[in-house]
């Protein structure tokens, strides 16, 4: 009896050690890397209804970890920014709600299109024709890698996506022949947030492990992340031309007008005579 209890105890301890090893690939205090600027964009900073730098960064980490064509991180999993300076594994863990297991699935272009449609269907416009941020929050909002798309907020739900690029190649909504590998959490691939249930194969890693590996692999900074993967139309959230651009255009036009006027005066042969006034008159 005692021998059986001892063997059972040893087996449980061994299992817990294996589980801990698979869940935490690094020591909590281990410095993973040093980043030169903040990488932001969590739940409280718009990750539940818009693309963010941190969302793109985390999605890139999953795509690299799984060596897949595309990757998705749900905005609701992002809760803490990556601070400037040395970054420990514990701080990487704190980026996410938890170190959720990550897996790989095979999807079609049609699957991806439908996934994006579902991801943006919660976005609504307010009376000012801008995104109603409070009403638009969706924990499953897709932060993406390997994908470029545009959606129209003003369009009916289910028909908002206007185009889909995977890599540099465009695909149509009903392409069920082209297949791609997708890296995402097992939770999402199992149908969480209302997404389609997919068959998947586990990577043996969690969200934090993937991000830590990505950070450790090179000098990644906020400047390497661009937030232009999900473009939006049908709202006044972003003006067609930023104020800075409009100011520069106006300054340029004023300069052109001045130079043209100056050139005309120089070209007038009677300019000096016409402008001369006799003081004795």
Coordinates of C-alpha atoms in Angstrom, one line a residue:
X1 CA 0.0 0.0 0.0
X2 CA 2.8 2.4 1.0
X3 CA 4.7 1.5 -2.2
X4 CA 1.6 2.3 -4.3
X5 CA 1.1 5.7 -2.6
X6 CA 4.8 6.5 -3.1
X7 CA 4.7 5.6 -6.8
X8 CA 1.5 7.6 -7.2
X9 CA 3.1 10.7 -5.5
X10 CA 6.2 10.5 -7.6
X11 CA 4.1 10.3 -10.8
X12 CA 2.0 13.3 -9.8
X13 CA 5.2 15.3 -9.0
X14 CA 6.7 14.3 -12.3
X15 CA 3.5 15.3 -14.2
X16 CA 3.4 18.7 -12.5
X17 CA 7.1 19.3 -13.3
X18 CA 6.4 18.4 -17.0
X19 CA 3.3 20.7 -17.0
X20 CA 5.3 23.5 -15.5
X21 CA 8.1 23.0 -18.0
X22 CA 5.6 23.1 -20.9
X23 CA 3.8 26.2 -19.6
X24 CA 6.8 28.3 -18.6
X25 CA 9.7 28.1 -21.0
X26 CA 11.7 30.7 -19.1
X27 CA 12.4 31.8 -15.6
X28 CA 10.1 34.7 -14.5
X29 CA 13.0 37.1 -13.8
X30 CA 15.1 36.1 -16.9
X31 CA 15.8 39.2 -19.1
X32 CA 14.6 38.3 -22.6
X33 CA 15.7 41.4 -24.5
X34 CA 15.9 45.2 -24.4
X35 CA 13.5 47.3 -26.5
X36 CA 14.2 50.9 -27.3
X37 CA 10.6 52.2 -27.2
X38 CA 7.2 51.3 -25.9
X39 CA 5.0 48.8 -27.8
X40 CA 1.4 49.6 -26.8
X41 CA -2.2 48.7 -27.7
X42 CA -4.1 46.6 -25.1
X43 CA -7.7 46.2 -24.2
X44 CA -7.9 49.7 -22.7
X45 CA -6.2 51.2 -25.7
X46 CA -8.4 50.0 -28.5
X47 CA -7.3 46.4 -29.1
X48 CA -11.0 45.3 -28.7
X49 CA -12.1 47.2 -31.8
X50 CA -9.0 48.2 -33.8
X51 CA -5.6 47.2 -34.9
X52 CA -2.8 48.0 -32.5
X53 CA 1.0 47.9 -32.6
X54 CA 1.2 45.4 -29.8
X55 CA -1.5 43.3 -31.4
X56 CA 0.5 43.2 -34.7
X57 CA 3.7 42.4 -32.8
X58 CA 2.1 39.5 -30.8
X59 CA 0.5 38.1 -34.0
X60 CA 3.9 38.3 -35.7
X61 CA 5.4 36.4 -32.8
X62 CA 2.8 33.6 -33.2
X63 CA 3.3 33.4 -37.0
X64 CA 7.1 33.1 -36.4
X65 CA 6.6 30.5 -33.7
X66 CA 4.3 28.3 -35.8
X67 CA 6.2 29.0 -39.1
X68 CA 2.7 29.6 -40.5
X69 CA 1.3 31.7 -43.3
X70 CA -0.9 33.8 -41.0
X71 CA -1.6 34.3 -37.3
X72 CA -4.3 35.8 -35.1
X73 CA -4.1 37.1 -31.6
X74 CA -7.4 38.1 -30.0
X75 CA -7.5 41.7 -28.6
X76 CA -9.0 40.5 -25.4
X77 CA -5.9 38.6 -24.6
X78 CA -3.8 41.8 -24.5
X79 CA -3.8 43.5 -21.1
X80 CA -0.3 45.1 -20.6
X81 CA 2.1 47.0 -22.8
X82 CA 5.7 46.2 -23.4
X83 CA 7.7 48.8 -21.6
X84 CA 10.9 50.5 -22.9
X85 CA 14.1 49.0 -21.6
X86 CA 15.0 45.5 -20.4
X87 CA 12.1 43.0 -20.6
X88 CA 11.9 40.0 -18.4
X89 CA 9.9 36.9 -19.1
X90 CA 7.6 37.8 -16.2
X91 CA 6.8 41.1 -18.0
X92 CA 6.1 39.2 -21.2
X93 CA 3.7 36.9 -19.3
X94 CA 1.9 40.0 -18.0
X95 CA 1.2 41.1 -21.5
X96 CA -1.5 38.5 -21.8
X97 CA -4.5 37.5 -19.6
X98 CA -2.8 34.1 -19.4
X99 CA -0.3 31.9 -21.2
X100 CA -3.0 30.3 -23.4
X101 CA -1.8 27.3 -25.4
X102 CA -1.2 28.0 -29.1
X103 CA -2.0 25.7 -32.0
X104 CA -1.9 25.4 -35.8
X105 CA -4.8 24.8 -38.1
X106 CA -5.2 24.6 -41.9
X107 CA -7.8 27.1 -43.3
X108 CA -9.0 28.2 -46.7
X109 CA -9.2 31.8 -48.0
X110 CA -12.9 31.5 -47.6
X111 CA -12.4 30.6 -43.9
X112 CA -10.1 33.6 -43.4
X113 CA -12.6 36.0 -45.1
X114 CA -15.4 34.7 -42.8
X115 CA -13.2 35.0 -39.8
X116 CA -12.5 38.6 -40.6
X117 CA -16.2 39.3 -41.2
X118 CA -17.0 37.9 -37.8
X119 CA -14.1 39.9 -36.2
X120 CA -15.4 43.3 -37.4
X121 CA -19.2 42.7 -37.2
X122 CA -19.4 44.2 -33.7
X123 CA -18.0 47.6 -34.8
X124 CA -20.7 50.2 -34.8
X125 CA -20.9 53.9 -35.7
X126 CA -21.9 56.6 -33.3
X127 CA -24.0 59.7 -34.0
X128 CA -20.9 61.6 -34.9
X129 CA -20.1 59.0 -37.6
X130 CA -17.1 57.8 -35.7
X131 CA -16.5 54.4 -34.1
X132 CA -18.6 54.0 -31.0
X133 CA -15.8 52.6 -28.8
X134 CA -17.9 51.5 -25.9
X135 CA -20.4 49.7 -28.1
X136 CA -17.8 48.1 -30.4
X137 CA -15.7 46.2 -27.9
X138 CA -15.2 42.5 -28.8
X139 CA -12.7 40.3 -26.9
X140 CA -12.3 38.3 -30.0
X141 CA -11.2 41.2 -32.3
X142 CA -8.5 39.8 -34.6
X143 CA -5.0 41.3 -34.4
X144 CA -3.5 39.8 -37.5
X145 CA -0.2 38.9 -39.2
X146 CA 0.4 37.9 -42.8
X147 CA -3.0 39.4 -43.8
X148 CA -4.0 42.8 -45.2
X149 CA -7.7 43.8 -45.4
X150 CA -10.1 46.7 -45.4
X151 CA -13.7 46.8 -44.1
X152 CA -16.5 49.3 -44.3
X153 CA -18.2 50.0 -41.0
X154 CA -21.2 51.4 -42.7
X155 CA -21.8 48.2 -44.7
X156 CA -24.2 45.5 -43.4
X157 CA -22.8 42.9 -41.1
X158 CA -21.5 39.9 -43.0
X159 CA -20.5 42.0 -46.0
X160 CA -18.1 44.5 -44.6
X161 CA -14.8 43.1 -45.8
X162 CA -13.7 44.7 -49.1
X163 CA -10.6 42.8 -49.9
X164 CA -8.2 40.2 -48.6
X165 CA -4.5 39.9 -49.2
X166 CA -2.5 37.0 -47.8
X167 CA 1.1 37.9 -48.2
X168 CA 1.0 40.0 -51.5
X169 CA -1.7 37.9 -53.2
X170 CA -5.4 38.9 -53.3
X171 CA -8.1 36.3 -52.7
X172 CA -11.9 36.4 -53.1
X173 CA -14.5 35.5 -50.5
X174 CA -15.5 32.2 -52.1
X175 CA -12.1 30.7 -52.6
X176 CA -12.3 27.3 -50.8
X177 CA -9.4 25.8 -52.7
X178 CA -6.4 27.9 -51.6
X179 CA -5.2 26.7 -48.2
X180 CA -3.0 28.3 -45.6
X181 CA -1.6 27.5 -42.1
X182 CA -3.0 29.6 -39.2
X183 CA -1.5 30.0 -35.8
X184 CA -3.8 31.1 -33.0
X185 CA -4.8 30.0 -29.5
X186 CA -6.5 26.6 -29.0
X187 CA -9.3 28.6 -27.4
X188 CA -10.1 30.5 -30.6
X189 CA -9.6 27.4 -32.8
X190 CA -12.1 25.5 -30.6
X191 CA -14.8 28.0 -31.4
X192 CA -14.4 30.7 -28.7
X193 CA -15.7 34.2 -29.4
X194 CA -18.1 32.7 -31.9
X195 CA -15.4 31.7 -34.5
X196 CA -15.6 28.6 -36.6
X197 CA -14.4 25.4 -34.9
X198 CA -11.3 24.0 -36.6
X199 CA -9.1 21.0 -36.3
X200 CA -5.7 21.9 -34.9
X201 CA -2.4 20.6 -33.8
X202 CA -0.8 22.0 -30.6
X203 CA 2.6 23.7 -30.7
X204 CA 3.3 22.9 -27.1
X205 CA 3.8 26.6 -26.5
X206 CA 1.8 29.4 -25.0
X207 CA 1.2 33.0 -26.0
X208 CA 3.9 34.3 -23.7
X209 CA 6.4 31.7 -24.8
X210 CA 5.9 32.6 -28.5
X211 CA 6.4 36.3 -27.7
X212 CA 9.4 35.7 -25.6
X213 CA 11.0 33.6 -28.3
X214 CA 10.3 36.3 -30.8
X215 CA 11.7 39.1 -28.6
X216 CA 14.8 37.0 -27.9
X217 CA 15.4 36.3 -31.6
X218 CA 16.3 39.9 -32.6
X219 CA 16.2 43.6 -31.9
X220 CA 12.5 44.3 -32.1
X221 CA 11.2 47.7 -31.4
X222 CA 8.0 49.7 -31.8
X223 CA 9.4 51.3 -34.8
X224 CA 9.4 48.0 -36.6
X225 CA 5.6 47.6 -36.2
X226 CA 3.2 49.4 -38.6
X227 CA -0.5 49.4 -38.0
X228 CA -1.8 49.4 -41.6
X229 CA -3.0 45.8 -41.9
X230 CA -6.7 46.5 -41.2
X231 CA -7.9 49.6 -43.0
X232 CA -11.2 51.2 -42.2
X233 CA -13.7 53.1 -44.4
X234 CA -17.1 54.5 -43.8
X235 CA -16.3 56.5 -40.7
X236 CA -14.8 59.8 -39.7
X237 CA -12.3 58.3 -37.3
X238 CA -9.4 59.2 -39.5
X239 CA -9.5 62.2 -41.9
X240 CA -8.6 61.6 -45.5
X241 CA -5.5 63.8 -45.0
X242 CA -4.0 64.4 -41.6
X243 CA -3.8 68.0 -40.4
X244 CA 0.0 68.0 -40.7
X245 CA -0.3 67.0 -44.4
X246 CA -2.9 69.7 -45.0
X247 CA -0.7 72.3 -43.4
X248 CA 2.3 71.4 -45.6
X249 CA 0.1 71.4 -48.7
X250 CA -1.2 74.9 -47.8
X251 CA 2.3 76.1 -47.1
X252 CA 3.5 74.7 -50.5
X253 CA 0.6 76.4 -52.3
X254 CA 1.4 79.7 -50.7
X255 CA 5.1 79.4 -51.6
X256 CA 4.2 78.6 -55.2
X257 CA 1.8 81.6 -55.4
X258 CA 4.6 83.9 -54.0
X259 CA 7.1 82.6 -56.5
X260 CA 4.8 83.0 -59.5
X261 CA 3.9 86.5 -58.4
X262 CA 7.5 87.4 -58.0
X263 CA 8.4 85.9 -61.5
X264 CA 5.6 87.9 -63.1
X265 CA 6.9 91.2 -61.6
X266 CA 10.4 90.4 -62.8
X267 CA 9.0 89.7 -66.3
X268 CA 7.2 93.1 -66.6
X269 CA 9.7 95.5 -68.4
X270 CA 7.7 98.5 -67.3
X271 CA 7.6 97.4 -63.6
X272 CA 10.2 99.9 -62.4
X273 CA 8.7 102.8 -64.4
X274 CA 5.2 102.0 -63.3
X275 CA 6.1 101.9 -59.7
X276 CA 8.1 105.1 -59.7
X277 CA 6.5 108.2 -58.2
X278 CA 8.0 111.7 -58.8
X279 CA 8.5 113.4 -55.4
X280 CA 8.0 116.9 -57.0
X281 CA 4.5 116.1 -58.3

